[in-house]
Short mmCIF file of C-alpha atoms in Angstrom, two decimals:
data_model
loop_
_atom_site.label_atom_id
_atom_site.label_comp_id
_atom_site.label_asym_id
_atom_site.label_seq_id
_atom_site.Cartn_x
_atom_site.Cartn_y
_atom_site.Cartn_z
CA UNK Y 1 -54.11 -28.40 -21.37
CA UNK Y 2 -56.46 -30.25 -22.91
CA UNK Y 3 -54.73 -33.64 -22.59
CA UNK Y 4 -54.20 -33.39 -18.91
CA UNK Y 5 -56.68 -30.45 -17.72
CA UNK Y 6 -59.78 -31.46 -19.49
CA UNK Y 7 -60.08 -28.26 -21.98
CA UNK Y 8 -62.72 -28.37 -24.18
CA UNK Y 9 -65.54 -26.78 -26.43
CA UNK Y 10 -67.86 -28.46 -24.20
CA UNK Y 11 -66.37 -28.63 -20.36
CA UNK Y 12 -65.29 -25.78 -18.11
CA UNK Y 13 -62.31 -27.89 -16.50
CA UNK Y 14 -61.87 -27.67 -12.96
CA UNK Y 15 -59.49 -25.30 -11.21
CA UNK Y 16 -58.10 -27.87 -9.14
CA UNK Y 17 -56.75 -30.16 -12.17
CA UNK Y 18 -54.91 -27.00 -13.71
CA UNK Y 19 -53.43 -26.15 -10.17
CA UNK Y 20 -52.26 -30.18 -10.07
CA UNK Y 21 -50.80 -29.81 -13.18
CA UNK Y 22 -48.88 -26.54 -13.34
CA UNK Y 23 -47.67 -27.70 -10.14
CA UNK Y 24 -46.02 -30.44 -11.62
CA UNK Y 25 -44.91 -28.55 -14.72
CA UNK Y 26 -43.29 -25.19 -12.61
CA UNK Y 27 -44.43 -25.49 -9.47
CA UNK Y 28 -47.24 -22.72 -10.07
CA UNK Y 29 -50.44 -23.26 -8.14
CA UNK Y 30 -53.84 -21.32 -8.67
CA UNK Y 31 -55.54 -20.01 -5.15
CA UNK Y 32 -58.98 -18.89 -5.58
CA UNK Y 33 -60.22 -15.80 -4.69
CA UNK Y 34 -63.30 -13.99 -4.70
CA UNK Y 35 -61.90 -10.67 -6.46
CA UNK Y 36 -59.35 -7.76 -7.32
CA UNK Y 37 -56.65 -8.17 -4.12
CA UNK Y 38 -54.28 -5.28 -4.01
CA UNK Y 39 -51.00 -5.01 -5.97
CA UNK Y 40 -48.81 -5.75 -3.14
CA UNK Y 41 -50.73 -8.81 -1.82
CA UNK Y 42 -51.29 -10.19 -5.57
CA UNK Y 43 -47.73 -10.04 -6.33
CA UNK Y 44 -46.76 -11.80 -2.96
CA UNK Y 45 -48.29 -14.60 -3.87
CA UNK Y 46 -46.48 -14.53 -7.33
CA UNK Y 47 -43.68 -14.85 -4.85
CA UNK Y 48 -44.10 -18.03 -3.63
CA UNK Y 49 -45.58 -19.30 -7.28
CA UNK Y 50 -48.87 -19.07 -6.25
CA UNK Y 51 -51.37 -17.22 -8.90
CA UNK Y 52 -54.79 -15.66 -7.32
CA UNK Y 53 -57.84 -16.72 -9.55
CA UNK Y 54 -60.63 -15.46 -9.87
CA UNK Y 55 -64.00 -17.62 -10.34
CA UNK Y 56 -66.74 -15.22 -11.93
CA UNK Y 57 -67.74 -15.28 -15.58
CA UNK Y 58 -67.54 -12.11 -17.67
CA UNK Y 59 -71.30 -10.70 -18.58
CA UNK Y 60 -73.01 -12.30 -22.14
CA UNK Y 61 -73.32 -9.11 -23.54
CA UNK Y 62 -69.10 -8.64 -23.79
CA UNK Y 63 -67.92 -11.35 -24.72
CA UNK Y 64 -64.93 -10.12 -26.76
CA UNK Y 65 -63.50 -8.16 -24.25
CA UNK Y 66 -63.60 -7.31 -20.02
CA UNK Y 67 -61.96 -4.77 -17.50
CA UNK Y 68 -61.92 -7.34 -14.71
CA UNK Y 69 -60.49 -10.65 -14.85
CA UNK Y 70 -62.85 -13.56 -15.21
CA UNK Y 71 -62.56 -17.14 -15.14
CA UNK Y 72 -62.04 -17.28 -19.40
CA UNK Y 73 -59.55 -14.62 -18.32
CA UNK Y 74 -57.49 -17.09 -16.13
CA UNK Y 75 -57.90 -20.05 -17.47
CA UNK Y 76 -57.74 -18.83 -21.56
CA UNK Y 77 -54.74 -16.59 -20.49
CA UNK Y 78 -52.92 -17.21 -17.63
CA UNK Y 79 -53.01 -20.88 -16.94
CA UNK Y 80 -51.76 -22.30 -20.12
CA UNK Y 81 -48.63 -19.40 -19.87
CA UNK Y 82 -47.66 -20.45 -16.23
CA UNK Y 83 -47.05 -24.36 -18.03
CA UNK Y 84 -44.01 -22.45 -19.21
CA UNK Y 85 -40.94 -22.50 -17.26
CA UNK Y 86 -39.37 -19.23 -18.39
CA UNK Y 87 -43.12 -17.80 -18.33
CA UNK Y 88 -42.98 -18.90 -14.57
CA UNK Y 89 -39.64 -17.58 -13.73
CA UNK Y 90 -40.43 -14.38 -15.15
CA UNK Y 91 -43.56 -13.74 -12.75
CA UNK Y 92 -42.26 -15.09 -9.83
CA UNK Y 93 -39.54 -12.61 -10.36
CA UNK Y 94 -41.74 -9.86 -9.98
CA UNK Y 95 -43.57 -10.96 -7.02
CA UNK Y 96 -40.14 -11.58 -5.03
CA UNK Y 97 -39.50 -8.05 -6.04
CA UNK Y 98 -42.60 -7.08 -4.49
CA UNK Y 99 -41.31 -8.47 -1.19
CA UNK Y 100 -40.09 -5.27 1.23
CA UNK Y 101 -40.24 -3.08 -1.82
CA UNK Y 102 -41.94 0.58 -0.82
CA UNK Y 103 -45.51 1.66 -2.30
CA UNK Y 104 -43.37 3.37 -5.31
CA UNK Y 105 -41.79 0.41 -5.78
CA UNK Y 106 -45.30 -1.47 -5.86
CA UNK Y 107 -46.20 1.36 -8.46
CA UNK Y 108 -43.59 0.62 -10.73
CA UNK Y 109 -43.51 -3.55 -10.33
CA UNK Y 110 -47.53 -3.74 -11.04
CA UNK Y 111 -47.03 -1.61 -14.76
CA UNK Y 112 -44.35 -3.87 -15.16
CA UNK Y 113 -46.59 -6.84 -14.64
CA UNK Y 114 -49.76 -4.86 -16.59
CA UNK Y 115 -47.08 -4.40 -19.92
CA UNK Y 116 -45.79 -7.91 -19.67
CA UNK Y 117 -47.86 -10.86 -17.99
CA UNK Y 118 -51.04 -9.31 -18.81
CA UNK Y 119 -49.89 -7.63 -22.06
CA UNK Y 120 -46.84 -8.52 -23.46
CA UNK Y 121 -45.60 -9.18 -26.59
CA UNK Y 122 -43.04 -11.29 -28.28
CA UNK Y 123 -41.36 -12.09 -31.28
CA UNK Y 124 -41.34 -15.22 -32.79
CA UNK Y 125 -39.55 -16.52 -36.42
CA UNK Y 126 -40.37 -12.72 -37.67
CA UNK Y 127 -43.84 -12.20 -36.64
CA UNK Y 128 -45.03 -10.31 -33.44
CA UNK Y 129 -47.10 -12.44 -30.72
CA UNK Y 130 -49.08 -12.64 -27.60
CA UNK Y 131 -48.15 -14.19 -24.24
CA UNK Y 132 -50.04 -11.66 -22.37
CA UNK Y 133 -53.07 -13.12 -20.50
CA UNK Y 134 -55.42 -9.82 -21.25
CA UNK Y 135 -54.87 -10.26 -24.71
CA UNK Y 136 -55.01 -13.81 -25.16
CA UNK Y 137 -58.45 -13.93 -23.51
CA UNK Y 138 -59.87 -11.18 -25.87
CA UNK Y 139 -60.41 -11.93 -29.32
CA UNK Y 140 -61.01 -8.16 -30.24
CA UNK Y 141 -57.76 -7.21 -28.85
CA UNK Y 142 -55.47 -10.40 -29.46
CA UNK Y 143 -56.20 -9.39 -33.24
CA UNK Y 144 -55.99 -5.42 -32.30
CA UNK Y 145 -52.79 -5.69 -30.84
CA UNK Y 146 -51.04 -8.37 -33.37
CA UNK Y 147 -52.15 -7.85 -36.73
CA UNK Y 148 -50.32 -5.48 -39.54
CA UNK Y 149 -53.85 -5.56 -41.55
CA UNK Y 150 -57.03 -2.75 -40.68
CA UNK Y 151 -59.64 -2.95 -39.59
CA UNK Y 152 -58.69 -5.14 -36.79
CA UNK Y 153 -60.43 -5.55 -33.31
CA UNK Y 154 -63.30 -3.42 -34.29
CA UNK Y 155 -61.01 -0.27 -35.13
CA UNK Y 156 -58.79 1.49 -37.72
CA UNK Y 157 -56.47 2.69 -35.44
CA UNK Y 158 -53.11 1.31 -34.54
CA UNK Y 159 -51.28 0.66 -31.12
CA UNK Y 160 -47.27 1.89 -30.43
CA UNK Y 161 -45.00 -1.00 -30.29
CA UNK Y 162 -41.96 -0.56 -28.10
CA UNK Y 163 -38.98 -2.57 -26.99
CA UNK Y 164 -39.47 -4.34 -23.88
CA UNK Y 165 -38.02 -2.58 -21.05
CA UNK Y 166 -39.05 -2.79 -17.65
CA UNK Y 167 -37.72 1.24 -16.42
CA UNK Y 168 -39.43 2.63 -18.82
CA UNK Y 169 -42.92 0.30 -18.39
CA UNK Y 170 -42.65 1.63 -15.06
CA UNK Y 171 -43.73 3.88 -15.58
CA UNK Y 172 -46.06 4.15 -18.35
CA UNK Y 173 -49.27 4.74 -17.56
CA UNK Y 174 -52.40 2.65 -19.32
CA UNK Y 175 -56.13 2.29 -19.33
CA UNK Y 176 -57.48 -0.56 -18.12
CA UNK Y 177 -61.61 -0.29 -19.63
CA UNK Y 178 -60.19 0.28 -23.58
CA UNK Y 179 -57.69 -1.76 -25.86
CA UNK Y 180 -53.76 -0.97 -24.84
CA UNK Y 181 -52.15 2.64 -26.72
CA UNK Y 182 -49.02 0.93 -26.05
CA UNK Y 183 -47.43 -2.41 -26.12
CA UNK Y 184 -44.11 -3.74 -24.90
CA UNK Y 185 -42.25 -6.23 -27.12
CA UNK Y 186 -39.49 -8.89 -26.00
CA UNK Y 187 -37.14 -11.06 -27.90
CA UNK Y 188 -38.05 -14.09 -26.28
CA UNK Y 189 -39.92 -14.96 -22.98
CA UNK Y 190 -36.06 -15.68 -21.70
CA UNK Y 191 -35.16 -12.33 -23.00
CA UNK Y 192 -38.18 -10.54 -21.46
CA UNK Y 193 -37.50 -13.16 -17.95
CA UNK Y 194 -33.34 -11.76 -18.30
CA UNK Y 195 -34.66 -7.91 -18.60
CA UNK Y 196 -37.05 -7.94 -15.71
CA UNK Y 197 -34.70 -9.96 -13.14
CA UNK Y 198 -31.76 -6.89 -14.17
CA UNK Y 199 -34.08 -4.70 -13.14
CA UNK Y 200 -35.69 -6.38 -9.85
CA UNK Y 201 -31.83 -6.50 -9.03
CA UNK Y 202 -31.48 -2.73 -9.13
CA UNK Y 203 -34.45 -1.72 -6.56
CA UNK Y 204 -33.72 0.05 -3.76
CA UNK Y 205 -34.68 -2.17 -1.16
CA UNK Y 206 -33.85 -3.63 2.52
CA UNK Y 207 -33.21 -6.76 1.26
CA UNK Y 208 -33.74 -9.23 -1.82
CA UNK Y 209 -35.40 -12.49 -1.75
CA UNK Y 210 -34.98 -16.02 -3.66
CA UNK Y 211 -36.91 -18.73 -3.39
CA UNK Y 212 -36.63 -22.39 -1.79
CA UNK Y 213 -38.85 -24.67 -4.48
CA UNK Y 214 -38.31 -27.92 -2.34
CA UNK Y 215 -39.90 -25.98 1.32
CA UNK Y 216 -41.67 -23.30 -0.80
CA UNK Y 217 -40.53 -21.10 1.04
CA UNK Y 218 -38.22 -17.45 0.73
CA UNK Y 219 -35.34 -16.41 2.21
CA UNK Y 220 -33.72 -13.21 1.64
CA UNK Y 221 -30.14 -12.11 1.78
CA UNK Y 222 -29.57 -10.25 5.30
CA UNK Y 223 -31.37 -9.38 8.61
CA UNK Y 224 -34.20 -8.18 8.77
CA UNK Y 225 -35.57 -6.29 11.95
CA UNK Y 226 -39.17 -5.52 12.49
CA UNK Y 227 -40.39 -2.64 13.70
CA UNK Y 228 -43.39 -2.61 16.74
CA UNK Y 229 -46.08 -0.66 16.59
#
């Protein structure tokens, strides 16, 4: 990122250079947008690889940590991780889950996203780390959530660790204006990728989609009749 993208102490790169380079890395692209969207149109655009970004700057007063996303947010967290193929796979597998899936569905497939692409952890040669974009844009909580010594983040206490499982992430519930009770841990990003697309597989849905990467566009696997109002 900073060899291509222009990251720096002293330059805010531009939104535009990222976009042109994950899309030549994965095939990613950021879109900006003004805010929050809703679950279901945030994860279509995951869909078709394309990550809604948001362009404000968190307030000087919290620097170590914010509810919303900001732009350190997206480009500290997210943007370096979509530069990663298996990274990539693994959210565009959730967004073309998203695709005809009911509001339950929705539910379920935005936790998973919340316990893995914006908190997620992995392990790596023995010691447990971040790939999660929330926690790799807050100091406080990047060293809250990952390491064994106390104080850490500000606090004595200590988060629950579990396996990484997208059934049971689910449908566990989590805050979203305090540091994480709980935290899901993968093997590897291909493990945590392998675990998600078992699940997406398993939704009860009227169809499942895959993705064309040379018309960027999806096509799913029977007929589909719409409905007039």
């Amino acid at each position: 990122m900073k060899r291509y993208c222009g990251y720096s102490n002293t330059r805010i790169p531009q939104a535009q250079d990222i976009s042109e380079f994950l899309q030549r890395q994965t095939g990613f692209r950021l879109r900006p947008v003004a805010g929050l969207l809703s679950s279901r149109d945030f994860l279509n655009g995951l869909a078709f690889r394309v990550f809604f970004s948001t362009q404000y700057l968190r307030h000087h007063s919290k620097p170590l940590y914010t509810p919303e996303p900001d732009i350190c947010h997206e480009l500290i967290g997210h943007a370096p991780m979509f530069a990663d193929t298996d990274f990539a796979d693994f959210s565009q597998e959730i967004g073309l889950a998203s695709l005809g899936a009911s509001d339950e569905e929705i539910k379920k497939l935005a936790a998973c996203y919340w316990h893995s692409v914006e908190f997620g952890l992995v392990k790596e040669s023995g010691s447990t780390k971040a790939y999660g974009a929330g926690l790799l844009s807050s100091f406080g909580e990047l060293e809250y959530a990952c390491s064994p010594d106390r104080p850490a983040g500000g606090t004595d206490q200590r988060p629950e660790l579990r396996n990484w499982d997208p059934k049971e992430a689910g449908i566990t519930e989590f805050p979203i204006t305090t540091y994480q009770p709980i935290y899901f841990v993968a093997q590897s990003l291909g493990d945590a990728k392998d675990r998600m697309r078992t699940y997406c597989e398993h939704l009860k849905k009227p169809f499942h989609a895959r993705y064309n990467p040379l018309t960027s566009s999806v096509w799913v696997d029977r007929a589909v009749k719409f409905s007039g109002s």
